[in-house]
Amino acid sequence: MTENSSNRFYEKLGVRRLINGASWRTVLGGSIMPPAVVQAMDEASRWFVDLNELNLKAGEVIARVTGAEAGLVTAGSAAGMLLEAAACMTGADPARVRRLPDTTGMKNEIVIQRQHRVTYDRSFVAAGARLVEVGVNGPVQEWELHDAIGDRTAAVAIIVAASKAGALPFSKVIEIAHSRDVPVIVDAAAMLPPVENLTRFVSLGADMVSFSGGKGVLGPQSTGILCGRADLMEAAYMNAAPNSDSIGRAAKVCKEEIAGLVTALEMFVDADHDAEMAGWRAKCGHVVSALAGIPGVRAELDDAEPELDEYQRTSPGVRVSLDGAWTGPSPQEIVDSLAEGDPSIRVYEPDHRGVITISPVNLQDGDEEILASRFRRVLTAE
Ligand SMILES: *Cc1c(COP(=O)(O)O)cnc(C)c1O
């Protein structure tokens, strides 16, 4: 708590601290880097180095921890998606690299199941690709994916996020795409932890995989991890900063960020993830008990349930629901009044049934107590 109690820079600017009960979200500051990561960035800031040389060495670390043939530090998972699309369209042809986002003469279609559409998929489009959506309502059929793949298909995309009910399973998509000689590109931005996911999608046959570096890995907010097949990764390098004629130049990564990401990644691989999970559960438990016994309010632990989800839920949370007996503020009013205070407290927006979710992953020690008592006060109007 002490190191959080004052901050000259933000106070000078008049920016409030917030308590982040809404997980790793860029708009809320992402994550907090461990001191060793900040120190690595500080040290990296003191030398000039050749960025290409640094990229290659950092890429070797990524390749080692992911089991992929090659790796690259990106400016976030969205930037990784841009480079995946670019690499699959240009290959190692410098003329094509120079031409993007004009895709004249290139395969430029990226096939994606309807259930995998996310706001971030426009990063594929930003490279010049066109999305070809598969599926209507109900489960996607194998023949629908086959039918969408054609002469102009550059890649099939998979977005790995908590729940993709009705989408074809990961390994089925790989099987179908590879039977047509089309690479599979994956966005698994928020799927770390569990640490097993670092190698999982590569070992299942994905050709390129993109992760965020600034979510559960606790690297700089503006970094990401890209890994995959050597030929496609060479194409990704060509399409990336520091090359001034690349589409990826607008998403550059500096030497300090590369140092921070590599340090965070190595720490993430060695971390005690069971202890971390236990800490998250304890924070959830504190909030659940603090909200107990209020008529019309039900607060419960929503545990990570890996066995129920092929992609593995990454972390526990607290679900707060209001029943028919509730006469107090609406779920949106509750969320708004938590956000208005100082420190501002952010939790997930209510879902379509009015359930408010709290994530423990970004609660710094002691935050759970402030969050729980303010939440109780808002509910009981004490
Ligand atoms: C967070 C997220 C991204 C963007 O990742 P950044 O590292 O912030 O660029 C992309 N896709 C999904 C599914 C995400 O959750």
PDB file of C-alpha atoms and ligand atoms in Angstrom, residues 24-26 74-81 118 120-121 159-161 164 187-191 211-215 221-224, ligand 1:
ATOM      1  CA  TRP A  24      -6.042  -6.402 -17.979  1.00  0.00           C
ATOM      2  CA  ARG A  25      -7.597  -3.646 -20.021  1.00  0.00           C
ATOM      3  CA  THR A  26      -5.566  -1.133 -21.935  1.00  0.00           C
ATOM      4  CA  THR A  74       5.582  -6.703 -31.185  1.00  0.00           C
ATOM      5  CA  ALA A  75       3.779  -3.544 -30.112  1.00  0.00           C
ATOM      6  CA  GLY A  76       0.954  -5.615 -28.561  1.00  0.00           C
ATOM      7  CA  SER A  77      -1.179  -8.508 -29.727  1.00  0.00           C
ATOM      8  CA  ALA A  78      -3.140  -6.260 -32.107  1.00  0.00           C
ATOM      9  CA  ALA A  79       0.150  -5.306 -33.788  1.00  0.00           C
ATOM     10  CA  GLY A  80       0.986  -9.024 -33.879  1.00  0.00           C
ATOM     11  CA  MET A  81      -2.277  -9.653 -35.754  1.00  0.00           C
ATOM     12  CA  VAL A 118     -13.739  -9.451 -32.150  1.00  0.00           C
ATOM     13  CA  TYR A 120      -9.491  -6.363 -32.707  1.00  0.00           C
ATOM     14  CA  ASP A 121      -9.872  -8.313 -35.966  1.00  0.00           C
ATOM     15  CA  ILE A 159      -9.174 -15.890 -31.979  1.00  0.00           C
ATOM     16  CA  VAL A 160      -8.681 -17.683 -28.680  1.00  0.00           C
ATOM     17  CA  ALA A 161     -10.778 -16.143 -25.931  1.00  0.00           C
ATOM     18  CA  LYS A 164     -16.417 -19.693 -28.494  1.00  0.00           C
ATOM     19  CA  ASP A 187      -4.635 -14.282 -31.635  1.00  0.00           C
ATOM     20  CA  ALA A 188      -4.382 -15.523 -28.051  1.00  0.00           C
ATOM     21  CA  ALA A 189      -3.875 -12.061 -26.562  1.00  0.00           C
ATOM     22  CA  ALA A 190      -5.317 -12.608 -23.099  1.00  0.00           C
ATOM     23  CA  MET A 191      -4.679 -16.353 -22.739  1.00  0.00           C
ATOM     24  CA  PHE A 211      -0.027 -12.819 -27.391  1.00  0.00           C
ATOM     25  CA  SER A 212      -0.180  -9.608 -25.365  1.00  0.00           C
ATOM     26  CA  GLY A 213       2.933  -8.778 -23.369  1.00  0.00           C
ATOM     27  CA  GLY A 214       1.138  -6.283 -21.151  1.00  0.00           C
ATOM     28  CA  LYS A 215      -1.661  -8.451 -19.768  1.00  0.00           C
ATOM     29  CA  GLN A 221       1.608  -2.421 -21.780  1.00  0.00           C
ATOM     30  CA  SER A 222       2.649  -1.611 -25.341  1.00  0.00           C
ATOM     31  CA  THR A 223       4.309  -4.974 -26.085  1.00  0.00           C
ATOM     32  CA  GLY A 224       3.324  -8.341 -27.441  1.00  0.00           C
TER      33      GLY A 224
HETATM   34  C1  LIG B   1      -6.457  -7.541 -25.434  1.00  0.00           C
HETATM   35  C2  LIG B   1      -6.785  -8.237 -26.691  1.00  0.00           C
HETATM   36  C3  LIG B   1      -6.179  -7.885 -27.910  1.00  0.00           C
HETATM   37  C4  LIG B   1      -5.240  -6.703 -28.008  1.00  0.00           C
HETATM   38  O1  LIG B   1      -4.031  -6.965 -27.365  1.00  0.00           O
HETATM   39  P1  LIG B   1      -2.966  -5.778 -27.152  1.00  0.00           P
HETATM   40  O2  LIG B   1      -1.765  -6.485 -26.614  1.00  0.00           O
HETATM   41  O3  LIG B   1      -3.551  -4.808 -26.191  1.00  0.00           O
HETATM   42  O4  LIG B   1      -2.714  -5.180 -28.492  1.00  0.00           O
HETATM   43  C5  LIG B   1      -6.480  -8.610 -29.030  1.00  0.00           C
HETATM   44  N1  LIG B   1      -7.343  -9.657 -28.983  1.00  0.00           N
HETATM   45  C6  LIG B   1      -7.971 -10.030 -27.850  1.00  0.00           C
HETATM   46  C7  LIG B   1      -8.911 -11.187 -27.870  1.00  0.00           C
HETATM   47  C8  LIG B   1      -7.709  -9.330 -26.658  1.00  0.00           C
HETATM   48  O5  LIG B   1      -8.309  -9.701 -25.513  1.00  0.00           O
END
